[in-house]
Every structure is written in structure tokens, then in C-alpha cells.
Tab-separated table of C-alpha atoms and ligand atoms in Angstrom:
chain	number	residue	atom	x	y	z
K	51	UNK	CA	156.094	64.488	106.354
K	52	UNK	CA	157.620	61.583	104.475
K	53	UNK	CA	155.109	59.255	102.859
K	54	UNK	CA	157.151	56.172	103.740
K	55	UNK	CA	156.937	57.071	107.447
K	56	UNK	CA	153.146	57.323	107.217
K	57	UNK	CA	152.923	53.968	105.431
K	58	UNK	CA	155.093	52.429	108.168
K	59	UNK	CA	152.987	53.983	110.886
K	60	UNK	CA	149.804	52.480	109.450
K	61	UNK	CA	151.511	49.160	108.761
K	62	UNK	CA	152.402	48.952	112.455
K	63	UNK	CA	148.834	49.729	113.513
K	64	UNK	CA	149.305	53.425	114.303
K	65	UNK	CA	146.669	56.109	113.947
K	66	UNK	CA	147.023	58.747	111.222
K	67	UNK	CA	146.307	62.327	112.278
K	68	UNK	CA	144.137	64.724	110.311
K	69	UNK	CA	147.243	66.591	109.101
K	70	UNK	CA	148.862	63.343	107.961
K	71	UNK	CA	145.743	62.322	106.055
K	72	UNK	CA	145.555	65.772	104.465
K	73	UNK	CA	149.142	65.529	103.324
K	74	UNK	CA	148.579	62.051	101.855
K	75	UNK	CA	145.393	62.967	99.974
K	76	UNK	CA	146.632	66.284	98.626
K	77	UNK	CA	149.962	64.686	97.664
K	78	UNK	CA	148.161	61.908	95.818
K	79	UNK	CA	145.797	64.233	93.943
K	80	UNK	CA	148.613	66.524	92.860
K	81	UNK	CA	150.645	63.557	91.618
K	82	UNK	CA	153.502	64.076	94.101
K	83	UNK	CA	152.818	60.758	95.815
K	84	UNK	CA	152.982	57.848	93.357
K	85	UNK	CA	150.408	55.062	92.968
K	86	UNK	CA	152.778	52.442	94.417
K	87	UNK	CA	153.046	54.235	97.742
K	88	UNK	CA	149.295	54.837	97.998
K	89	UNK	CA	148.742	51.170	97.055
K	90	UNK	CA	150.920	50.107	99.980
K	91	UNK	CA	149.078	52.501	102.277
K	92	UNK	CA	145.692	51.133	101.164
K	93	UNK	CA	146.837	47.580	101.874
K	94	UNK	CA	148.087	48.658	105.315
K	95	UNK	CA	144.658	50.227	105.987
K	96	UNK	CA	143.014	47.033	104.738
K	97	UNK	CA	144.872	44.956	107.363
K	98	UNK	CA	145.081	47.452	110.235
K	99	UNK	CA	141.733	49.199	109.826
K	100	UNK	CA	141.050	52.739	110.986
K	101	UNK	CA	139.571	54.142	114.170
K	102	UNK	CA	136.295	56.053	113.970
K	103	UNK	CA	137.974	59.445	114.329
K	104	UNK	CA	140.535	58.539	111.681
K	105	UNK	CA	137.804	57.351	109.283
K	106	UNK	CA	135.878	60.585	109.895
K	107	UNK	CA	139.023	62.601	109.146
K	108	UNK	CA	139.635	60.647	105.940
K	109	UNK	CA	135.994	61.182	104.916
K	110	UNK	CA	136.138	64.937	105.573
K	111	UNK	CA	139.455	65.348	103.763
K	112	UNK	CA	138.183	63.365	100.754
K	113	UNK	CA	134.906	65.346	100.696
K	114	UNK	CA	136.804	68.634	100.526
K	115	UNK	CA	139.190	67.427	97.799
K	116	UNK	CA	136.956	69.111	95.193
K	117	UNK	CA	133.865	71.287	94.859
K	118	UNK	CA	131.343	70.992	97.701
K	119	UNK	CA	127.708	71.988	97.278
K	120	UNK	CA	126.385	74.621	99.622
K	121	UNK	CA	122.644	74.153	100.104
K	122	UNK	CA	122.251	76.541	103.031
K	123	UNK	CA	120.201	79.079	101.042
K	124	UNK	CA	117.652	76.514	99.874
K	125	UNK	CA	114.036	76.801	101.005
K	126	UNK	CA	113.705	73.332	102.571
K	127	UNK	CA	115.841	71.106	104.788
K	128	UNK	CA	118.371	69.455	102.415
K	129	UNK	CA	118.249	65.665	102.414
K	130	UNK	CA	119.876	62.771	100.609
K	131	UNK	CA	119.483	59.028	100.396
K	132	UNK	CA	122.063	56.422	99.520
K	133	UNK	CA	121.580	52.783	98.681
K	134	UNK	CA	124.365	50.225	98.686
K	135	UNK	CA	122.702	48.851	95.545
K	136	UNK	CA	119.977	46.358	94.830
K	137	UNK	CA	118.301	44.525	91.968
K	138	UNK	CA	115.194	46.296	90.670
K	139	UNK	CA	115.661	48.984	93.318
K	140	UNK	CA	113.506	51.795	91.977
K	141	UNK	CA	113.320	53.584	95.322
K	142	UNK	CA	115.186	56.778	94.415
K	143	UNK	CA	112.853	57.545	91.499
K	144	UNK	CA	109.900	57.534	93.889
K	145	UNK	CA	111.557	58.849	97.016
K	146	UNK	CA	113.003	62.069	95.600
K	147	UNK	CA	109.739	63.549	94.265
K	148	UNK	CA	108.022	62.276	97.426
K	149	UNK	CA	110.492	64.137	99.653
K	150	UNK	CA	110.208	67.271	97.520
K	151	UNK	CA	106.405	67.035	97.794
K	152	UNK	CA	106.890	66.926	101.578
K	153	UNK	CA	108.711	70.277	101.368
K	154	UNK	CA	112.270	68.995	101.731
K	155	UNK	CA	115.135	70.024	99.441
K	156	UNK	CA	116.492	67.294	97.161
K	157	UNK	CA	119.703	68.096	95.254
K	158	UNK	CA	120.445	64.574	94.077
K	159	UNK	CA	123.725	63.574	92.506
K	160	UNK	CA	123.588	60.097	91.127
K	161	UNK	CA	125.461	57.557	89.070
K	162	UNK	CA	125.194	54.983	86.328
K	163	UNK	CA	125.088	51.263	86.774
K	164	UNK	CA	127.948	48.798	86.839
K	165	UNK	CA	127.417	45.158	87.711
K	166	UNK	CA	124.040	43.613	88.403
K	167	UNK	CA	122.388	46.634	90.018
K	168	UNK	CA	121.057	49.602	88.076
K	169	UNK	CA	121.912	53.281	88.360
K	170	UNK	CA	119.281	55.979	88.793
K	171	UNK	CA	120.704	58.052	85.924
K	172	UNK	CA	120.358	55.153	83.486
K	173	UNK	CA	116.780	54.602	84.546
K	174	UNK	CA	115.742	58.246	84.166
K	175	UNK	CA	117.499	58.511	80.807
K	176	UNK	CA	115.018	55.981	79.446
K	177	UNK	CA	112.510	58.867	79.528
K	178	UNK	CA	112.714	60.467	76.056
K	179	UNK	CA	114.658	63.739	76.250
K	180	UNK	CA	115.582	63.547	79.964
K	181	UNK	CA	118.944	65.249	80.643
K	182	UNK	CA	121.194	64.767	83.646
K	183	UNK	CA	124.242	66.704	82.395
K	184	UNK	CA	123.109	69.922	84.048
K	185	UNK	CA	125.508	72.792	84.704
K	186	UNK	CA	126.017	73.572	88.384
K	187	UNK	CA	123.997	76.824	88.024
K	188	UNK	CA	121.145	75.072	86.249
K	189	UNK	CA	121.098	72.292	88.867
K	190	UNK	CA	121.071	74.615	91.867
K	191	UNK	CA	118.577	76.925	90.144
K	192	UNK	CA	116.109	74.054	89.760
K	193	UNK	CA	116.633	72.928	93.352
K	194	UNK	CA	115.933	76.458	94.572
K	195	UNK	CA	112.843	76.903	92.409
K	196	UNK	CA	111.280	73.436	92.602
K	197	UNK	CA	112.946	71.715	95.549
K	198	UNK	CA	114.254	68.961	93.295
K	199	UNK	CA	116.879	68.235	90.638
K	200	UNK	CA	118.937	65.236	89.711
K	201	UNK	CA	122.298	65.320	87.978
K	202	UNK	CA	125.214	63.121	87.114
K	203	UNK	CA	128.242	63.149	89.410
K	204	UNK	CA	130.681	65.671	87.993
K	205	UNK	CA	134.456	65.376	87.747
K	206	UNK	CA	135.095	68.357	89.998
K	207	UNK	CA	133.456	66.729	93.034
K	208	UNK	CA	135.347	64.362	95.359
K	209	UNK	CA	138.259	63.693	92.953
K	210	UNK	CA	140.019	61.862	95.820
K	211	UNK	CA	137.358	59.161	95.777
K	212	UNK	CA	137.585	58.627	92.035
K	213	UNK	CA	141.362	58.228	92.166
K	214	UNK	CA	141.388	56.051	95.270
K	215	UNK	CA	138.560	53.844	94.003
K	216	UNK	CA	140.417	53.088	90.767
K	217	UNK	CA	143.489	52.135	92.766
K	218	UNK	CA	141.494	50.029	95.253
K	219	UNK	CA	139.888	48.231	92.346
K	220	UNK	CA	143.235	46.958	91.043
K	221	UNK	CA	144.919	46.352	94.423
K	222	UNK	CA	142.222	44.164	95.997
K	223	UNK	CA	141.440	46.766	98.660
K	224	UNK	CA	137.839	47.622	97.766
K	225	UNK	CA	136.432	45.503	100.605
K	226	UNK	CA	137.919	47.460	103.489
K	227	UNK	CA	135.247	48.829	105.824
K	228	UNK	CA	136.845	52.232	106.584
K	229	UNK	CA	137.652	52.740	102.889
K	230	UNK	CA	134.081	51.882	101.848
K	231	UNK	CA	132.648	54.176	104.518
K	232	UNK	CA	134.944	57.091	103.588
K	233	UNK	CA	134.137	56.573	99.901
K	234	UNK	CA	130.365	56.582	100.370
K	235	UNK	CA	130.214	59.291	103.038
K	236	UNK	CA	132.665	61.698	101.358
K	237	UNK	CA	130.275	61.912	98.396
K	238	UNK	CA	127.272	62.465	100.670
K	239	UNK	CA	129.073	65.144	102.681
K	240	UNK	CA	130.229	66.962	99.526
K	241	UNK	CA	126.639	66.891	98.233
K	242	UNK	CA	125.567	69.310	100.948
K	243	UNK	CA	122.681	67.397	102.566
K	244	UNK	CA	122.078	67.885	106.313
K	245	UNK	CA	119.870	64.800	106.704
K	246	UNK	CA	120.935	61.468	105.217
K	247	UNK	CA	119.304	58.048	105.160
K	248	UNK	CA	121.232	54.986	104.033
K	249	UNK	CA	119.552	51.885	102.633
K	250	UNK	CA	121.987	49.063	103.365
K	251	UNK	CA	120.890	46.001	101.444
K	252	UNK	CA	121.400	42.497	102.749
K	253	UNK	CA	120.985	39.120	101.040
K	254	UNK	CA	122.216	37.400	97.851
K	255	UNK	CA	121.540	40.378	95.567
K	256	UNK	CA	123.394	42.837	97.824
K	257	UNK	CA	126.959	44.127	97.767
K	258	UNK	CA	127.247	42.598	101.283
K	259	UNK	CA	125.214	39.406	101.562
K	260	UNK	CA	125.639	38.588	105.227
K	261	UNK	CA	123.526	40.427	107.777
K	262	UNK	CA	126.485	40.823	110.151
K	263	UNK	CA	128.509	42.574	107.411
K	264	UNK	CA	125.569	44.784	106.421
K	265	UNK	CA	125.096	45.707	110.078
K	266	UNK	CA	128.769	46.596	110.525
K	267	UNK	CA	128.657	48.813	107.422
K	268	UNK	CA	125.404	50.483	108.509
K	269	UNK	CA	126.750	51.214	111.995
K	270	UNK	CA	129.951	52.667	110.673
K	271	UNK	CA	128.242	54.857	108.034
K	272	UNK	CA	125.895	56.235	110.678
K	273	UNK	CA	128.692	56.800	113.194
K	274	UNK	CA	130.882	58.666	110.699
K	275	UNK	CA	128.006	60.753	109.317
K	276	UNK	CA	127.007	61.749	112.853
K	277	UNK	CA	130.608	62.684	113.754
K	278	UNK	CA	130.626	64.967	110.735
K	279	UNK	CA	127.517	66.753	111.968
K	280	UNK	CA	124.860	65.143	109.814
K	281	UNK	CA	121.516	63.780	110.953
K	282	UNK	CA	121.746	60.233	109.742
K	283	UNK	CA	120.253	56.779	110.120
K	284	UNK	CA	120.285	53.549	108.161
K	285	UNK	CA	117.752	50.858	107.359
K	286	UNK	CA	119.037	47.370	106.648
K	287	UNK	CA	116.642	46.018	104.021
K	288	UNK	CA	116.072	42.757	102.226
K	289	UNK	CA	117.770	42.053	98.910
K	290	UNK	CA	117.376	38.296	98.830
K	291	UNK	CA	114.705	38.820	96.156
K	292	UNK	CA	114.368	41.851	93.837
K	293	UNK	CA	112.369	44.839	95.018
K	294	UNK	CA	109.008	45.351	93.310
K	295	UNK	CA	108.209	43.403	90.167
K	296	UNK	CA	110.262	45.157	87.468
K	297	UNK	CA	113.979	44.888	86.768
K	298	UNK	CA	115.309	46.988	83.877
K	299	UNK	CA	115.515	50.689	83.151
K	300	UNK	CA	112.277	51.760	81.414
K	301	UNK	CA	110.446	48.945	83.233
K	302	UNK	CA	111.537	50.411	86.571
K	303	UNK	CA	110.481	53.920	85.532
K	304	UNK	CA	107.105	52.413	84.693
K	305	UNK	CA	106.993	50.787	88.123
K	306	UNK	CA	108.008	54.030	89.856
K	307	UNK	CA	105.219	55.863	88.027
K	308	UNK	CA	102.761	53.199	89.187
K	309	UNK	CA	103.799	53.781	92.817
K	310	UNK	CA	103.566	57.559	92.292
K	311	UNK	CA	100.010	57.011	91.074
K	312	UNK	CA	99.238	54.988	94.208
K	313	UNK	CA	99.112	51.745	92.214
K	314	UNK	CA	102.545	50.279	92.716
K	315	UNK	CA	103.775	47.162	94.460
K	316	UNK	CA	103.380	47.372	98.229
K	317	UNK	CA	107.003	46.528	99.089
K	318	UNK	CA	108.287	49.443	97.042
K	319	UNK	CA	105.737	51.865	98.486
K	320	UNK	CA	106.487	50.699	102.033
K	321	UNK	CA	110.238	51.035	101.622
K	322	UNK	CA	109.944	54.565	100.180
K	323	UNK	CA	107.720	55.685	103.059
K	324	UNK	CA	109.991	54.102	105.691
K	325	UNK	CA	113.179	55.628	104.249
K	326	UNK	CA	111.458	58.970	103.725
K	327	UNK	CA	110.124	58.995	107.292
K	328	UNK	CA	113.689	59.059	108.642
K	329	UNK	CA	114.358	62.259	106.706
K	330	UNK	CA	111.043	63.868	107.564
K	331	UNK	CA	111.860	63.339	111.253
K	332	UNK	CA	115.339	64.845	110.793
K	333	UNK	CA	113.804	67.901	109.122
K	334	UNK	CA	111.635	68.551	112.179
K	335	UNK	CA	108.472	68.596	110.038
K	336	UNK	CA	107.260	65.477	111.829
K	337	UNK	CA	108.095	64.223	115.321
K	338	UNK	CA	106.515	60.778	115.439
K	339	UNK	CA	107.690	58.037	113.120
K	340	UNK	CA	104.269	56.522	112.336
K	341	UNK	CA	102.872	59.953	111.539
K	342	UNK	CA	105.778	60.647	109.196
K	343	UNK	CA	105.118	57.363	107.355
K	344	UNK	CA	101.406	58.205	107.080
K	345	UNK	CA	102.123	61.724	105.823
K	346	UNK	CA	104.290	60.307	103.033
K	347	UNK	CA	101.721	57.674	102.111
K	348	UNK	CA	99.150	60.447	101.751
K	349	UNK	CA	101.451	62.379	99.398
K	350	UNK	CA	101.713	59.269	97.215
K	351	UNK	CA	97.999	58.550	97.183
K	352	UNK	CA	96.838	62.143	96.604
K	353	UNK	CA	99.373	62.306	93.729
K	354	UNK	CA	101.341	65.247	95.139
K	355	UNK	CA	104.530	63.221	94.652
K	356	UNK	CA	103.452	62.396	91.096
K	357	UNK	CA	103.131	66.119	90.361
K	358	UNK	CA	106.702	66.674	91.621
K	359	UNK	CA	107.926	63.835	89.419
K	360	UNK	CA	106.224	65.539	86.477
K	361	UNK	CA	108.037	68.793	87.318
K	362	UNK	CA	111.359	66.980	87.587
K	363	UNK	CA	110.909	65.346	84.172
K	364	UNK	CA	109.710	68.569	82.527
K	365	UNK	CA	112.468	70.712	84.087
K	366	UNK	CA	115.143	68.388	82.762
K	367	UNK	CA	113.946	68.142	79.172
K	368	UNK	CA	111.905	64.944	79.374
K	369	UNK	CA	108.352	64.395	78.181
K	370	UNK	CA	106.186	64.978	81.284
K	371	UNK	CA	103.313	63.053	79.697
K	372	UNK	CA	105.105	59.797	80.661
K	373	UNK	CA	103.929	60.305	84.232
K	374	UNK	CA	100.346	59.686	83.057
K	375	UNK	CA	101.069	57.497	80.059
K	376	UNK	CA	104.016	55.102	80.545
K	377	UNK	CA	103.414	53.652	77.056
K	378	UNK	CA	105.517	56.618	75.879
K	379	UNK	CA	108.569	54.848	77.333
K	380	UNK	CA	110.691	52.595	75.130
K	381	UNK	CA	109.360	49.021	74.943
K	382	UNK	CA	111.125	45.838	73.830
K	383	UNK	CA	110.249	43.968	70.614
K	384	UNK	CA	109.541	40.593	72.179
K	385	UNK	CA	108.239	39.104	75.402
K	386	UNK	CA	109.396	35.660	76.448
K	387	UNK	CA	107.613	33.878	79.270
K	388	UNK	CA	109.330	31.731	81.891
K	389	UNK	CA	106.979	28.930	82.947
K	390	UNK	CA	106.843	26.997	86.227
K	391	UNK	CA	108.254	23.492	85.811
K	392	UNK	CA	106.320	22.196	88.815
K	393	UNK	CA	103.516	23.150	91.179
K	394	UNK	CA	104.102	24.460	94.691
K	395	UNK	CA	105.233	27.570	96.527
K	396	UNK	CA	107.948	29.981	95.468
K	397	UNK	CA	110.406	29.240	98.277
K	398	UNK	CA	113.088	31.625	97.018
K	399	UNK	CA	113.634	34.084	94.168
K	400	UNK	CA	117.354	34.748	93.775
K	401	UNK	CA	117.917	38.477	93.272
K	402	UNK	CA	121.467	38.016	91.991
K	403	UNK	CA	120.402	35.539	89.290
K	404	UNK	CA	117.609	37.894	88.167
K	405	UNK	CA	120.047	40.829	88.108
K	406	UNK	CA	122.487	38.837	85.995
K	407	UNK	CA	119.759	37.645	83.638
K	408	UNK	CA	118.567	41.246	83.137
K	409	UNK	CA	122.159	42.275	82.384
K	410	UNK	CA	122.483	39.514	79.796
K	411	UNK	CA	119.432	40.956	78.046
K	412	UNK	CA	121.235	44.330	77.923
K	413	UNK	CA	119.735	46.144	80.941
K	414	UNK	CA	123.111	46.689	82.644
K	415	UNK	CA	126.795	47.131	81.968
K	416	UNK	CA	129.628	44.651	82.329
K	417	UNK	CA	132.264	47.340	81.633
K	418	UNK	CA	132.084	51.148	81.892
K	419	UNK	CA	132.094	51.391	78.086
K	420	UNK	CA	129.037	49.145	77.504
K	421	UNK	CA	125.814	50.785	76.399
K	422	UNK	CA	122.550	49.713	77.952
K	423	UNK	CA	119.233	49.012	76.257
K	424	UNK	CA	116.597	50.968	78.212
K	425	UNK	CA	113.686	48.820	77.015
K	426	UNK	CA	114.808	45.364	78.125
K	427	UNK	CA	114.543	43.604	81.462
K	428	UNK	CA	112.476	41.215	83.517
K	429	UNK	CA	108.960	41.431	84.883
K	430	UNK	CA	108.424	39.170	87.894
K	431	UNK	CA	104.877	37.804	87.999
K	432	UNK	CA	105.553	35.593	91.039
K	433	UNK	CA	107.600	36.357	94.116
K	434	UNK	CA	108.645	34.549	97.289
K	435	UNK	CA	105.640	33.016	99.056
K	436	UNK	CA	103.376	32.900	95.965
K	437	UNK	CA	101.628	29.622	95.035
K	438	UNK	CA	102.087	28.443	91.448
K	439	UNK	CA	100.810	25.616	89.259
K	440	UNK	CA	103.002	23.830	86.708
K	441	UNK	CA	102.894	25.751	83.439
K	442	UNK	CA	102.031	29.101	85.064
K	443	UNK	CA	104.116	32.040	83.863
K	444	UNK	CA	106.636	33.023	86.569
K	445	UNK	CA	108.261	35.948	84.787
K	446	UNK	CA	108.364	37.746	81.445
K	447	UNK	CA	111.642	38.612	79.755
K	448	UNK	CA	111.470	41.840	77.730
K	449	UNK	CA	113.860	41.181	74.855
K	450	UNK	CA	115.456	43.039	71.948
K	451	UNK	CA	118.855	41.475	71.209
K	452	UNK	CA	118.496	37.671	71.344
K	453	UNK	CA	122.237	36.897	71.478
K	454	UNK	CA	122.210	35.959	75.188
K	455	UNK	CA	118.549	35.036	75.432
K	456	UNK	CA	119.165	31.341	76.147
K	457	UNK	CA	121.525	32.039	79.054
K	458	UNK	CA	119.216	34.750	80.399
K	459	UNK	CA	116.237	32.421	80.217
K	460	UNK	CA	118.125	29.643	82.039
K	461	UNK	CA	119.313	32.040	84.759
K	462	UNK	CA	115.820	33.451	85.274
K	463	UNK	CA	114.355	29.940	85.439
K	464	UNK	CA	116.967	28.842	87.980
K	465	UNK	CA	116.340	31.962	90.063
K	466	UNK	CA	113.021	30.456	91.145
K	467	UNK	CA	113.052	27.679	93.752
K	468	UNK	CA	109.672	25.960	93.874
K	469	UNK	CA	108.962	23.636	96.770
K	470	UNK	CA	106.445	22.673	99.395
K	471	UNK	CA	107.047	25.327	102.004
K	472	UNK	CA	106.051	26.584	104.448
K	473	UNK	CA	107.609	29.845	103.327
K	474	UNK	CA	108.219	32.859	105.515
K	475	UNK	CA	108.886	35.734	103.088
K	476	UNK	CA	111.891	37.733	104.352
K	477	UNK	CA	110.979	40.939	106.221
K	478	UNK	CA	111.456	44.012	104.036
K	479	UNK	CA	113.043	46.086	106.807
K	480	UNK	CA	115.433	43.953	108.776
K	481	UNK	CA	116.843	46.540	111.160
K	482	UNK	CA	117.008	50.271	111.810
K	483	UNK	CA	120.347	51.755	112.860
K	484	UNK	CA	120.430	55.163	114.507
K	485	UNK	CA	123.269	57.369	115.747
U	859	LIG	N1	130.268	52.267	96.982
U	859	LIG	C1	131.087	53.336	96.984
U	859	LIG	O1	130.694	54.434	96.595
U	859	LIG	N2	132.339	53.165	97.403
U	859	LIG	C2	132.822	51.978	97.845
U	859	LIG	O2	133.959	51.912	98.218
U	859	LIG	C3	131.958	50.874	97.827
U	859	LIG	C4	130.680	51.049	97.399
U	860	LIG	CA1	111.675	47.004	90.835
């Protein structure tokens, strides 16, 4: 099979077979096919797209390009959740102990942050001592014993995605639907879960802002996952304003602990129970959606999920006392209030601006090499729909390094639109997409 013939075939709108995709991916990983040919192929895919079967083949071939986890021997039904990324999205920290408390198996592989949305690994590493660099044996041992473990993505898994993503990044081919779907789903498939729920964010703080684009992505992810034999659904959820009230690593751990103690913001609790319900239904432990949501709410309020979180932290070297006493988490030196310049209703709270402001304070990375400050971030005292009086505090910046404080303060101030209303706060769950 000559690579140039496959590039031409795609360029002319043809459909690549499974064997052709296998030859391209294995040739690229081994170094036999050069970057310039794969670049041309990616651009051809960008313009010509891929059919569902072709995308499923690409996903499966990418997934098996490295080590795949086998979770068949685990005590509970293995599940996974993916989010396309949101500002202040603390869901995973709550959802994984909640699912484990419900008797499901959670072998979670996660990443670090880049851009204005945070990574779960960064957040958990703000807990003193918490380790995510587990060996494969250690990771699977914990999953088997406790139903839950969380580790960093390792180099040996889905190498095809790492290589292709780097190339897409420099060839302007990241925003191709089949390539995004294959990238996301190959990692989920390799992770071994049988039930998958995808949180596709929509709105200014999301990777895809427009509902129509979010919907297209959600439908395609669900279709490809189902073709590959997974139980899968997606919720399209609001990211026009940040989720919960905390944005920043230790601040979000604090917020997750509050939800796990039954005292967290309602939006975050609701989203965790709605996402979790999809997986509980897939596992067969519940058969009616409302009952599944109620069962999960009970596990939050009777602190069963909190106990699982404690186990997770303890198992991975962290101080389990944080789950009762969040003051053990790193805290910033200074708190700077953002005050309302006028009276009225919060008409909008721009998630992207808040995400950027938090990054300027040091909560996120601009390049892979940047280090993050776990203590800093933004606490939102007012959200969309709230009534404020001039001079009221809208938000609190948690600050260590003051270098970018002025820009962060301006961005956070501008994130709030105060007007006369009426305001209809955006629905948290916009749509549910099933196979
Ligand atoms: N997230 C991924 O993992 N891959 C993409 O291509 C886009 C978003
Ligand atoms: Ca939050």
C-alpha cells in the first residue's frame, strides 16, 4: 500500500478501509511514513471528512496502538466519564468517588490542564502528598481492592493520539470532527470502560461555543462509542458561566469536598448526579433514570461518596484529613475583592474571561512547561441571575504572585454584565444524546 495513493484517495473523497488505516497508523508510529505525508492526509481528512464506519475504524486502530487496560476481572461494571473541558469544572473529583460508592469500577486516567480549563490531575495534586504517577500494577491493584484509582496518562497508551495531536496542532487540523472524535474515543476505549458518559460543554467557556457544534460532536462521540460496543451517552451542558463557585485547583478541591459533604453548590451536585445516573443505568444497577439520580444524591448526602474520596486520597499518598478539614489545603496569601460598579441583576458571567483571569493569577498553564500555583484562583460570590447593589463584592481573587493582578482584576470585573434583566439563567443540562 503506497501512502501517496491513500492520500490521493482521501483527497478525492474516497473511504479508507480498516486495513488502509492500520497501515497508515502503524507506518506513522514506526517512523516509516514521514510527517509531511501524514500532514497532507490530515488536511485531506479535514476537508473530506470521514464516514462513521471509517471514524470508528480510525478510533479502534488508534486505541490499539499501545497498551490497553483490561478491566474484565474487576468487581464492578467499569465506567468512565469525559468532559470536553470547562471553567471551574470540578465534576470528576466528585463523580468518581460517587460512582465507586455506587459499586461501579472507576479506573480513571486523567490529564493536566492547558488553556483556560483545569485538569483533574492538577487539582488533586493540590492535596499534600497526593500521587498520580502510579505503576500499572499499583493502579489496577487499587481499582480491584477499592473500586477506584486515578492516574496520569502514561506514554505507553494510545501513542498514535499523542503523535497525531502534535501534528494536528501545527497543521491547523485540530478542529476536524472525525479527528476530534477519534482522539477522544481512542483514549476512552483504551482505558477499558464498558460504560461511558460524555459531558459536552456548550457556551463561551467551552471548546465548542455553539450549540449546533456541541450537538454534532456529542452525536458523533456517542455513535462511534456505540459502534465500538460501549454503552454510551452524552449530556450537553452549560458553560456560558463557570460551574459552581470556585475556579482554581485547591479551591476546586475544597468545593468538591463541600459537595461530598452534602454542602456544595446545587449546580455541581445536580450535574454529578445527572452524569452519574447515565452510568448507573448502563451498569444495570438501576433501571429508571429518576431513581438512579435519587440513589446518587443519597450517596452524597449520607457521605458514602465522601468516604470513597477519603480512601482515594489515602491510597494515593495524600492526607485523608483534608476530606474533613479543607483548611489543610494550600491557601493564597492575599484576597482581593471585585466590587459591583452598579446595582442590578447579573445578566451574564463570562466563563472564558473568568478562566483567563484565573490563569493570569497562576491557576493554569499557557505552555506545557509552565508550573501552576495550586492555591490561587477565583471565588464567585455572585452568578447569573443574582441581584447586586453597587459596592457589593462580586468575586474574590485568591492571589500569591501579583505580577498579573491588574489584568486579572480587569478581566474578572469585565466578566460580569450587570443590567436590568429580566434574566433567564441558562439551563444546566441543555440536551441528552443517546445511541
Ligand atoms: N480533546 C482531545 O482529546 N482530542 C482532540 O482532538 C480535541 C479535544
Ligand atoms: Ca467550580
